[in-house]
Short mmCIF file of N, CA and C in Angstrom, two decimals:
data_model
loop_
_atom_site.label_atom_id
_atom_site.label_comp_id
_atom_site.label_asym_id
_atom_site.label_seq_id
_atom_site.Cartn_x
_atom_site.Cartn_y
_atom_site.Cartn_z
N MET Q 67 19.21 115.73 11.58
CA MET Q 67 18.35 115.20 10.55
C MET Q 67 18.87 113.87 10.06
N SER Q 68 18.02 112.87 10.06
CA SER Q 68 18.43 111.59 9.53
C SER Q 68 17.92 111.46 8.10
N GLU Q 69 18.65 110.70 7.32
CA GLU Q 69 18.31 110.55 5.91
C GLU Q 69 17.17 109.55 5.74
N LEU Q 70 16.18 109.93 4.95
CA LEU Q 70 15.09 109.02 4.63
C LEU Q 70 15.67 107.85 3.84
N PRO Q 71 15.24 106.63 4.13
CA PRO Q 71 15.82 105.48 3.46
C PRO Q 71 15.31 105.33 2.02
N THR Q 72 16.06 104.60 1.24
CA THR Q 72 15.64 104.13 -0.08
C THR Q 72 15.69 102.61 -0.02
N LEU Q 73 14.58 101.97 -0.41
CA LEU Q 73 14.48 100.51 -0.38
C LEU Q 73 14.34 100.01 -1.81
N GLN Q 74 14.88 98.83 -2.06
CA GLN Q 74 14.82 98.29 -3.42
C GLN Q 74 14.28 96.87 -3.41
N THR Q 75 13.52 96.56 -4.45
CA THR Q 75 13.03 95.20 -4.68
C THR Q 75 13.43 94.81 -6.10
N ALA Q 76 13.01 93.66 -6.54
CA ALA Q 76 13.35 93.22 -7.89
C ALA Q 76 12.88 94.20 -8.96
N ARG Q 77 11.68 94.77 -8.79
CA ARG Q 77 11.12 95.65 -9.83
C ARG Q 77 10.94 97.10 -9.40
N LEU Q 78 11.12 97.39 -8.11
CA LEU Q 78 10.75 98.69 -7.59
C LEU Q 78 11.87 99.37 -6.81
N ILE Q 79 11.78 100.68 -6.76
CA ILE Q 79 12.59 101.49 -5.85
C ILE Q 79 11.60 102.29 -5.01
N LEU Q 80 11.72 102.17 -3.71
CA LEU Q 80 10.93 102.97 -2.77
C LEU Q 80 11.86 104.05 -2.26
N ARG Q 81 11.59 105.28 -2.64
CA ARG Q 81 12.52 106.38 -2.36
C ARG Q 81 11.77 107.57 -1.79
N PRO Q 82 12.52 108.50 -1.18
CA PRO Q 82 11.86 109.73 -0.72
C PRO Q 82 11.21 110.47 -1.89
N PHE Q 83 10.07 111.05 -1.62
CA PHE Q 83 9.41 111.88 -2.62
C PHE Q 83 10.23 113.13 -2.87
N GLU Q 84 10.11 113.67 -4.08
CA GLU Q 84 10.73 114.93 -4.47
C GLU Q 84 9.63 115.85 -4.98
N MET Q 85 9.85 117.15 -4.91
CA MET Q 85 8.85 118.09 -5.42
C MET Q 85 8.58 117.85 -6.90
N ALA Q 86 9.55 117.31 -7.63
CA ALA Q 86 9.33 117.00 -9.05
C ALA Q 86 8.27 115.91 -9.24
N ASP Q 87 7.95 115.17 -8.18
CA ASP Q 87 6.93 114.12 -8.25
C ASP Q 87 5.51 114.67 -8.17
N VAL Q 88 5.36 115.93 -7.82
CA VAL Q 88 4.03 116.49 -7.56
C VAL Q 88 3.08 116.33 -8.76
N PRO Q 89 3.45 116.73 -9.98
CA PRO Q 89 2.48 116.60 -11.07
C PRO Q 89 1.99 115.16 -11.30
N ARG Q 90 2.91 114.22 -11.28
CA ARG Q 90 2.52 112.81 -11.49
C ARG Q 90 1.74 112.29 -10.29
N GLY Q 91 2.16 112.67 -9.10
CA GLY Q 91 1.44 112.25 -7.90
C GLY Q 91 0.02 112.77 -7.88
N VAL Q 92 -0.17 114.02 -8.28
CA VAL Q 92 -1.51 114.60 -8.33
C VAL Q 92 -2.35 113.88 -9.38
N GLN Q 93 -1.75 113.57 -10.51
CA GLN Q 93 -2.46 112.84 -11.57
C GLN Q 93 -2.95 111.49 -11.06
N LEU Q 94 -2.09 110.75 -10.39
CA LEU Q 94 -2.44 109.40 -9.92
C LEU Q 94 -3.37 109.44 -8.70
N ALA Q 95 -2.98 110.18 -7.68
CA ALA Q 95 -3.78 110.22 -6.45
C ALA Q 95 -5.06 111.01 -6.64
N GLY Q 96 -5.12 111.83 -7.69
CA GLY Q 96 -6.30 112.62 -7.95
C GLY Q 96 -7.48 111.84 -8.49
N GLU Q 97 -7.27 110.59 -8.86
CA GLU Q 97 -8.38 109.75 -9.31
C GLU Q 97 -9.35 109.54 -8.16
N ARG Q 98 -10.61 109.71 -8.44
CA ARG Q 98 -11.63 109.54 -7.39
C ARG Q 98 -11.56 108.15 -6.76
N ASP Q 99 -11.28 107.11 -7.56
CA ASP Q 99 -11.20 105.75 -7.03
C ASP Q 99 -10.07 105.59 -6.02
N ILE Q 100 -9.00 106.35 -6.16
CA ILE Q 100 -7.91 106.31 -5.19
C ILE Q 100 -8.34 107.04 -3.91
N ALA Q 101 -8.82 108.25 -4.07
CA ALA Q 101 -9.21 109.06 -2.92
C ALA Q 101 -10.33 108.39 -2.11
N SER Q 102 -11.25 107.72 -2.79
CA SER Q 102 -12.40 107.15 -2.07
C SER Q 102 -12.02 105.98 -1.17
N THR Q 103 -10.87 105.36 -1.42
CA THR Q 103 -10.48 104.19 -0.62
C THR Q 103 -9.30 104.48 0.30
N THR Q 104 -8.95 105.76 0.43
CA THR Q 104 -7.89 106.14 1.35
C THR Q 104 -8.45 107.13 2.37
N ILE Q 105 -7.81 107.20 3.50
CA ILE Q 105 -8.30 108.05 4.57
C ILE Q 105 -7.91 109.51 4.36
N LEU Q 106 -6.69 109.76 3.94
CA LEU Q 106 -6.16 111.11 3.96
C LEU Q 106 -6.16 111.85 2.63
N ILE Q 107 -6.43 111.18 1.52
CA ILE Q 107 -6.38 111.85 0.22
C ILE Q 107 -7.73 112.50 -0.07
N PRO Q 108 -7.73 113.82 -0.25
CA PRO Q 108 -8.99 114.50 -0.58
C PRO Q 108 -9.29 114.36 -2.08
N HIS Q 109 -10.51 114.70 -2.44
CA HIS Q 109 -10.87 114.76 -3.85
C HIS Q 109 -11.69 116.00 -4.07
N PRO Q 110 -11.33 116.86 -4.97
CA PRO Q 110 -10.16 116.74 -5.85
C PRO Q 110 -8.85 116.93 -5.08
N TYR Q 111 -7.78 116.41 -5.66
CA TYR Q 111 -6.45 116.47 -5.07
C TYR Q 111 -5.64 117.47 -5.89
N ALA Q 112 -5.27 118.56 -5.27
CA ALA Q 112 -4.59 119.66 -5.96
C ALA Q 112 -3.08 119.62 -5.71
N PRO Q 113 -2.30 120.27 -6.58
CA PRO Q 113 -0.85 120.33 -6.36
C PRO Q 113 -0.49 120.86 -4.97
N ARG Q 114 -1.22 121.84 -4.45
CA ARG Q 114 -0.89 122.37 -3.11
C ARG Q 114 -1.08 121.31 -2.03
N ASP Q 115 -2.05 120.38 -2.23
CA ASP Q 115 -2.23 119.28 -1.28
C ASP Q 115 -1.00 118.38 -1.27
N ALA Q 116 -0.51 118.04 -2.46
CA ALA Q 116 0.67 117.19 -2.57
C ALA Q 116 1.91 117.89 -2.02
N GLU Q 117 2.07 119.16 -2.33
CA GLU Q 117 3.23 119.91 -1.85
C GLU Q 117 3.24 119.99 -0.33
N ARG Q 118 2.09 120.23 0.26
CA ARG Q 118 1.99 120.31 1.73
C ARG Q 118 2.34 118.96 2.35
N TRP Q 119 1.82 117.88 1.77
CA TRP Q 119 2.09 116.53 2.26
C TRP Q 119 3.59 116.21 2.17
N LEU Q 120 4.18 116.47 1.01
CA LEU Q 120 5.60 116.20 0.83
C LEU Q 120 6.48 117.03 1.76
N ALA Q 121 6.10 118.26 2.00
CA ALA Q 121 6.91 119.16 2.83
C ALA Q 121 7.06 118.65 4.26
N GLY Q 122 6.15 117.83 4.72
CA GLY Q 122 6.23 117.33 6.09
C GLY Q 122 6.93 116.01 6.26
N HIS Q 123 7.37 115.38 5.19
CA HIS Q 123 7.95 114.03 5.28
C HIS Q 123 9.21 113.96 6.13
N GLN Q 124 10.15 114.87 5.91
CA GLN Q 124 11.42 114.79 6.65
C GLN Q 124 11.19 115.01 8.13
N ALA Q 125 10.40 116.01 8.49
CA ALA Q 125 10.14 116.28 9.91
C ALA Q 125 9.41 115.11 10.57
N ALA Q 126 8.47 114.51 9.85
CA ALA Q 126 7.74 113.36 10.40
C ALA Q 126 8.68 112.20 10.66
N PHE Q 127 9.66 112.00 9.77
CA PHE Q 127 10.63 110.93 9.96
C PHE Q 127 11.59 111.26 11.11
N ASP Q 128 12.07 112.50 11.13
CA ASP Q 128 13.03 112.92 12.16
C ASP Q 128 12.44 112.84 13.56
N THR Q 129 11.16 113.09 13.70
CA THR Q 129 10.51 113.05 15.02
C THR Q 129 10.00 111.66 15.37
N GLY Q 130 10.25 110.67 14.50
CA GLY Q 130 9.83 109.31 14.79
C GLY Q 130 8.35 109.08 14.63
N HIS Q 131 7.69 109.93 13.84
CA HIS Q 131 6.24 109.78 13.63
C HIS Q 131 5.92 108.84 12.48
N SER Q 132 6.58 109.03 11.33
CA SER Q 132 6.21 108.24 10.16
C SER Q 132 7.28 108.28 9.09
N LEU Q 133 7.12 107.40 8.12
CA LEU Q 133 7.96 107.33 6.94
C LEU Q 133 7.06 107.17 5.74
N ASP Q 134 7.18 108.06 4.77
CA ASP Q 134 6.44 107.96 3.51
C ASP Q 134 7.42 107.92 2.36
N LEU Q 135 7.22 106.96 1.46
CA LEU Q 135 8.11 106.80 0.31
C LEU Q 135 7.31 106.69 -0.98
N ALA Q 136 7.94 107.13 -2.06
CA ALA Q 136 7.38 106.98 -3.40
C ALA Q 136 7.63 105.55 -3.88
N ILE Q 137 6.64 104.93 -4.47
CA ILE Q 137 6.81 103.63 -5.12
C ILE Q 137 7.08 103.93 -6.59
N CYS Q 138 8.27 103.52 -7.06
CA CYS Q 138 8.67 103.78 -8.44
C CYS Q 138 9.12 102.49 -9.11
N THR Q 139 8.77 102.33 -10.37
CA THR Q 139 9.30 101.20 -11.13
C THR Q 139 10.77 101.49 -11.44
N ARG Q 140 11.52 100.43 -11.65
CA ARG Q 140 12.94 100.58 -11.94
C ARG Q 140 13.18 100.97 -13.41
N ASP Q 141 12.56 100.22 -14.32
CA ASP Q 141 12.85 100.41 -15.74
C ASP Q 141 11.60 100.25 -16.56
N PRO Q 142 11.02 101.31 -17.06
CA PRO Q 142 11.48 102.68 -16.91
C PRO Q 142 11.12 103.23 -15.53
N ALA Q 143 11.86 104.20 -15.07
CA ALA Q 143 11.59 104.82 -13.77
C ALA Q 143 10.29 105.60 -13.87
N ASP Q 144 9.30 105.20 -13.09
CA ASP Q 144 7.99 105.86 -13.13
C ASP Q 144 7.36 105.79 -11.75
N LEU Q 145 6.82 106.91 -11.29
CA LEU Q 145 6.10 106.95 -10.03
C LEU Q 145 4.79 106.21 -10.21
N VAL Q 146 4.53 105.22 -9.33
CA VAL Q 146 3.28 104.45 -9.44
C VAL Q 146 2.40 104.58 -8.20
N GLY Q 147 2.95 105.08 -7.09
CA GLY Q 147 2.13 105.19 -5.88
C GLY Q 147 2.95 105.63 -4.68
N ALA Q 148 2.40 105.36 -3.51
CA ALA Q 148 3.05 105.75 -2.26
C ALA Q 148 2.83 104.67 -1.23
N ILE Q 149 3.76 104.59 -0.30
CA ILE Q 149 3.66 103.62 0.80
C ILE Q 149 4.26 104.26 2.05
N GLY Q 150 3.71 103.91 3.20
CA GLY Q 150 4.22 104.52 4.41
C GLY Q 150 4.00 103.68 5.64
N LEU Q 151 4.71 104.06 6.68
CA LEU Q 151 4.56 103.48 8.00
C LEU Q 151 4.32 104.60 9.00
N VAL Q 152 3.35 104.41 9.87
CA VAL Q 152 3.18 105.30 11.02
C VAL Q 152 3.77 104.55 12.20
N PHE Q 153 4.75 105.15 12.86
CA PHE Q 153 5.49 104.49 13.92
C PHE Q 153 4.80 104.61 15.27
N LYS Q 154 4.83 103.52 16.00
CA LYS Q 154 4.40 103.49 17.41
C LYS Q 154 5.54 102.84 18.19
N PRO Q 155 6.68 103.55 18.33
CA PRO Q 155 7.87 102.94 18.93
C PRO Q 155 7.68 102.50 20.37
N GLU Q 156 6.78 103.18 21.11
CA GLU Q 156 6.54 102.79 22.50
C GLU Q 156 5.97 101.38 22.60
N ASP Q 157 5.37 100.90 21.51
CA ASP Q 157 4.81 99.55 21.47
C ASP Q 157 5.55 98.64 20.50
N ASP Q 158 6.68 99.11 19.96
CA ASP Q 158 7.46 98.36 18.97
C ASP Q 158 6.59 97.89 17.81
N ARG Q 159 5.80 98.83 17.27
CA ARG Q 159 4.92 98.46 16.15
C ARG Q 159 4.77 99.64 15.20
N ALA Q 160 4.21 99.34 14.04
CA ALA Q 160 3.92 100.36 13.03
C ALA Q 160 2.65 99.99 12.30
N GLU Q 161 2.07 100.99 11.65
CA GLU Q 161 0.89 100.77 10.82
C GLU Q 161 1.27 101.07 9.37
N LEU Q 162 0.93 100.16 8.49
CA LEU Q 162 1.26 100.25 7.08
C LEU Q 162 0.10 100.84 6.29
N GLY Q 163 0.41 101.71 5.35
CA GLY Q 163 -0.59 102.24 4.44
C GLY Q 163 0.03 102.44 3.06
N TYR Q 164 -0.79 102.40 2.01
CA TYR Q 164 -0.28 102.53 0.65
C TYR Q 164 -1.41 102.84 -0.31
N TRP Q 165 -1.04 103.30 -1.48
CA TRP Q 165 -1.94 103.39 -2.62
C TRP Q 165 -1.10 103.23 -3.88
N VAL Q 166 -1.72 102.69 -4.91
CA VAL Q 166 -1.09 102.54 -6.22
C VAL Q 166 -2.05 103.11 -7.26
N GLY Q 167 -1.51 103.89 -8.20
CA GLY Q 167 -2.33 104.50 -9.24
C GLY Q 167 -3.03 103.47 -10.11
N LYS Q 168 -4.22 103.82 -10.58
CA LYS Q 168 -5.05 102.90 -11.36
C LYS Q 168 -4.34 102.28 -12.57
N PRO Q 169 -3.51 103.02 -13.30
CA PRO Q 169 -2.85 102.38 -14.46
C PRO Q 169 -1.93 101.22 -14.06
N PHE Q 170 -1.62 101.09 -12.78
CA PHE Q 170 -0.68 100.08 -12.31
C PHE Q 170 -1.32 98.99 -11.47
N TRP Q 171 -2.64 99.02 -11.35
CA TRP Q 171 -3.34 97.99 -10.58
C TRP Q 171 -3.14 96.62 -11.23
N GLY Q 172 -3.11 95.60 -10.39
CA GLY Q 172 -3.04 94.22 -10.86
C GLY Q 172 -1.66 93.76 -11.29
N ARG Q 173 -0.63 94.50 -11.00
CA ARG Q 173 0.73 94.12 -11.40
C ARG Q 173 1.58 93.63 -10.22
N GLY Q 174 1.02 93.62 -9.02
CA GLY Q 174 1.75 93.15 -7.85
C GLY Q 174 2.66 94.19 -7.21
N TYR Q 175 2.60 95.44 -7.65
CA TYR Q 175 3.48 96.47 -7.10
C TYR Q 175 3.19 96.74 -5.63
N ALA Q 176 1.93 96.80 -5.26
CA ALA Q 176 1.60 97.08 -3.85
C ALA Q 176 2.12 95.97 -2.95
N THR Q 177 1.96 94.71 -3.36
CA THR Q 177 2.45 93.58 -2.57
C THR Q 177 3.97 93.62 -2.44
N GLU Q 178 4.64 93.91 -3.53
CA GLU Q 178 6.11 93.96 -3.53
C GLU Q 178 6.61 95.11 -2.64
N ALA Q 179 5.97 96.26 -2.75
CA ALA Q 179 6.35 97.40 -1.91
C ALA Q 179 6.06 97.13 -0.44
N ALA Q 180 4.92 96.50 -0.16
CA ALA Q 180 4.57 96.17 1.23
C ALA Q 180 5.60 95.23 1.83
N GLY Q 181 6.05 94.25 1.06
CA GLY Q 181 7.08 93.33 1.54
C GLY Q 181 8.37 94.06 1.93
N ALA Q 182 8.76 95.03 1.11
CA ALA Q 182 9.97 95.81 1.41
C ALA Q 182 9.79 96.63 2.69
N MET Q 183 8.62 97.22 2.86
CA MET Q 183 8.37 98.01 4.07
C MET Q 183 8.30 97.13 5.31
N LEU Q 184 7.75 95.94 5.18
CA LEU Q 184 7.71 95.02 6.32
C LEU Q 184 9.13 94.63 6.73
N ARG Q 185 9.97 94.32 5.75
CA ARG Q 185 11.37 93.99 6.06
C ARG Q 185 12.04 95.16 6.77
N TYR Q 186 11.80 96.36 6.31
CA TYR Q 186 12.38 97.55 6.95
C TYR Q 186 11.90 97.67 8.39
N ALA Q 187 10.61 97.50 8.61
CA ALA Q 187 10.04 97.63 9.95
C ALA Q 187 10.63 96.59 10.91
N PHE Q 188 10.77 95.38 10.44
CA PHE Q 188 11.26 94.31 11.32
C PHE Q 188 12.78 94.29 11.42
N GLU Q 189 13.48 94.42 10.29
CA GLU Q 189 14.93 94.27 10.30
C GLU Q 189 15.68 95.55 10.68
N GLN Q 190 15.22 96.69 10.21
CA GLN Q 190 15.92 97.95 10.49
C GLN Q 190 15.42 98.63 11.77
N LEU Q 191 14.12 98.61 11.98
CA LEU Q 191 13.55 99.27 13.15
C LEU Q 191 13.41 98.34 14.35
N GLY Q 192 13.48 97.04 14.11
CA GLY Q 192 13.36 96.08 15.20
C GLY Q 192 11.97 95.97 15.79
N TYR Q 193 10.96 96.32 15.01
CA TYR Q 193 9.59 96.27 15.51
C TYR Q 193 9.11 94.84 15.67
N ASN Q 194 8.13 94.68 16.54
CA ASN Q 194 7.52 93.38 16.83
C ASN Q 194 6.28 93.12 15.98
N ARG Q 195 5.60 94.19 15.57
CA ARG Q 195 4.31 94.04 14.90
C ARG Q 195 4.10 95.14 13.87
N VAL Q 196 3.46 94.77 12.77
CA VAL Q 196 2.98 95.74 11.79
C VAL Q 196 1.52 95.39 11.51
N SER Q 197 0.68 96.41 11.51
CA SER Q 197 -0.73 96.21 11.22
C SER Q 197 -1.13 97.09 10.04
N ALA Q 198 -2.29 96.80 9.48
CA ALA Q 198 -2.85 97.59 8.38
C ALA Q 198 -4.35 97.34 8.37
N TYR Q 199 -5.06 98.26 7.75
CA TYR Q 199 -6.50 98.03 7.56
C TYR Q 199 -6.95 98.68 6.28
N HIS Q 200 -8.08 98.22 5.79
CA HIS Q 200 -8.66 98.76 4.57
C HIS Q 200 -10.17 98.79 4.70
N PHE Q 201 -10.81 99.66 3.92
CA PHE Q 201 -12.27 99.69 3.88
C PHE Q 201 -12.75 98.34 3.35
N THR Q 202 -13.80 97.81 3.92
CA THR Q 202 -14.30 96.50 3.48
C THR Q 202 -14.73 96.52 2.02
N ARG Q 203 -15.09 97.66 1.50
CA ARG Q 203 -15.51 97.74 0.10
C ARG Q 203 -14.31 97.75 -0.86
N ASN Q 204 -13.11 97.59 -0.33
CA ASN Q 204 -11.90 97.53 -1.14
C ASN Q 204 -11.18 96.20 -0.90
N PRO Q 205 -11.79 95.07 -1.32
CA PRO Q 205 -11.18 93.76 -1.03
C PRO Q 205 -9.83 93.55 -1.71
N ALA Q 206 -9.55 94.27 -2.78
CA ALA Q 206 -8.24 94.12 -3.44
C ALA Q 206 -7.11 94.48 -2.48
N SER Q 207 -7.34 95.46 -1.62
CA SER Q 207 -6.32 95.83 -0.64
C SER Q 207 -6.10 94.70 0.35
N GLY Q 208 -7.15 94.00 0.71
CA GLY Q 208 -7.02 92.85 1.59
C GLY Q 208 -6.19 91.74 0.96
N ARG Q 209 -6.36 91.54 -0.34
CA ARG Q 209 -5.55 90.53 -1.04
C ARG Q 209 -4.08 90.90 -1.03
N VAL Q 210 -3.78 92.20 -1.18
CA VAL Q 210 -2.40 92.66 -1.11
C VAL Q 210 -1.81 92.31 0.25
N LEU Q 211 -2.54 92.62 1.31
CA LEU Q 211 -2.04 92.38 2.66
C LEU Q 211 -1.83 90.89 2.91
N LEU Q 212 -2.75 90.06 2.45
CA LEU Q 212 -2.58 88.61 2.61
C LEU Q 212 -1.34 88.12 1.88
N LYS Q 213 -1.15 88.56 0.65
CA LYS Q 213 0.03 88.15 -0.13
C LYS Q 213 1.32 88.62 0.52
N ALA Q 214 1.27 89.76 1.21
CA ALA Q 214 2.46 90.29 1.88
C ALA Q 214 2.74 89.57 3.20
N GLY Q 215 1.82 88.70 3.63
CA GLY Q 215 2.05 87.90 4.83
C GLY Q 215 1.25 88.31 6.05
N LEU Q 216 0.46 89.39 5.96
CA LEU Q 216 -0.37 89.78 7.09
C LEU Q 216 -1.57 88.84 7.19
N ARG Q 217 -2.13 88.75 8.38
CA ARG Q 217 -3.27 87.86 8.61
C ARG Q 217 -4.47 88.67 9.09
N PRO Q 218 -5.68 88.24 8.68
CA PRO Q 218 -6.88 88.96 9.13
C PRO Q 218 -7.05 88.85 10.64
N GLU Q 219 -7.45 89.97 11.25
CA GLU Q 219 -7.64 89.99 12.69
C GLU Q 219 -9.04 90.44 13.10
N GLY Q 220 -9.86 90.87 12.16
CA GLY Q 220 -11.21 91.26 12.51
C GLY Q 220 -11.69 92.47 11.74
N THR Q 221 -12.85 92.94 12.15
CA THR Q 221 -13.49 94.08 11.51
C THR Q 221 -13.76 95.18 12.52
N TRP Q 222 -13.39 96.40 12.16
CA TRP Q 222 -13.77 97.56 12.95
C TRP Q 222 -15.01 98.15 12.27
N ARG Q 223 -16.13 98.03 12.91
CA ARG Q 223 -17.37 98.51 12.31
C ARG Q 223 -17.49 100.03 12.43
N ALA Q 224 -17.90 100.65 11.33
CA ALA Q 224 -18.09 102.10 11.27
C ALA Q 224 -16.91 102.86 11.87
N HIS Q 225 -15.70 102.45 11.52
CA HIS Q 225 -14.48 102.97 12.13
C HIS Q 225 -14.05 104.33 11.57
N ILE Q 226 -14.26 104.54 10.28
CA ILE Q 226 -13.82 105.75 9.60
C ILE Q 226 -15.03 106.41 8.95
N LYS Q 227 -15.06 107.73 9.02
CA LYS Q 227 -16.10 108.47 8.31
C LYS Q 227 -15.44 109.13 7.11
N LYS Q 228 -15.75 108.62 5.94
CA LYS Q 228 -15.18 109.14 4.68
C LYS Q 228 -16.31 109.75 3.87
N TRP Q 229 -16.19 111.02 3.58
CA TRP Q 229 -17.16 111.74 2.76
C TRP Q 229 -18.58 111.55 3.29
N GLY Q 230 -18.71 111.61 4.62
CA GLY Q 230 -20.02 111.55 5.25
C GLY Q 230 -20.59 110.16 5.45
N VAL Q 231 -19.82 109.13 5.09
CA VAL Q 231 -20.30 107.75 5.21
C VAL Q 231 -19.38 107.00 6.17
N TYR Q 232 -19.97 106.29 7.12
CA TYR Q 232 -19.18 105.46 8.04
C TYR Q 232 -18.73 104.20 7.31
N GLU Q 233 -17.44 103.92 7.39
CA GLU Q 233 -16.84 102.79 6.68
C GLU Q 233 -16.40 101.73 7.67
N ASP Q 234 -16.74 100.48 7.38
CA ASP Q 234 -16.19 99.35 8.12
C ASP Q 234 -14.79 99.09 7.60
N CYS Q 235 -13.89 98.65 8.48
CA CYS Q 235 -12.51 98.39 8.10
C CYS Q 235 -12.13 96.97 8.51
N GLU Q 236 -11.45 96.29 7.61
CA GLU Q 236 -10.87 94.97 7.89
C GLU Q 236 -9.45 95.20 8.39
N VAL Q 237 -9.10 94.54 9.51
CA VAL Q 237 -7.81 94.75 10.16
C VAL Q 237 -6.93 93.52 9.93
N TYR Q 238 -5.64 93.78 9.66
CA TYR Q 238 -4.65 92.72 9.43
C TYR Q 238 -3.42 93.01 10.27
N GLY Q 239 -2.66 91.96 10.57
CA GLY Q 239 -1.43 92.15 11.32
C GLY Q 239 -0.43 91.05 11.06
N ILE Q 240 0.81 91.33 11.40
CA ILE Q 240 1.88 90.36 11.29
C ILE Q 240 2.87 90.62 12.42
N LEU Q 241 3.38 89.54 13.00
CA LEU Q 241 4.39 89.63 14.06
C LEU Q 241 5.73 89.17 13.49
#
C-alpha cells in the first residue's frame, strides 16, 4: 500500500479524505447545483454515498486508477471540495476533475487546487498530458481550467447523459 499524497498551496491543503469528512462532504456535495454539474455525484447525496466513495480511495490509488483528495482551507481548516485525477499511465496522461461547495465559489480555490494537482501529475508522476472537461452550461468551470493553464480543445456534443439529458462538454488540455 502506498500512502496517498498531501499537497499544499498558499491557502489550501489537499489531503486524503477521512470518514470524519462525511457530514461536511454530504452537506456541500448534496447541493443540487453541485450534483447537476458533475458526472458522478447523485442527488440527493446521502452519507452512505460518501462513505462508499471514500472507502475506495486507497485501493483506487494503489491500483494506479485514480487519486482523490479533499480540498481544505488552511486557516481555519475547513473542507471546501474535492479534486482528483484519473490515471492513464499507458498514455502518460491523466484526467482532472473537481468540485467546490457553493459557499466557497468565487474565491479561486478550484484554480489553486487544480494548479497543485497539475504540478503533481507532471512533476511527481512524470505525465505528458492532463485533460479535463465540463458541461457547456457550467462556464465557470471553464474559467477555472483556463486560469490553471489548460487550453480549450473542442466540444464533445451530447457526450454525457445526466439525469436523462444529453450534455455537451467543453474539453481542455495541457502538455
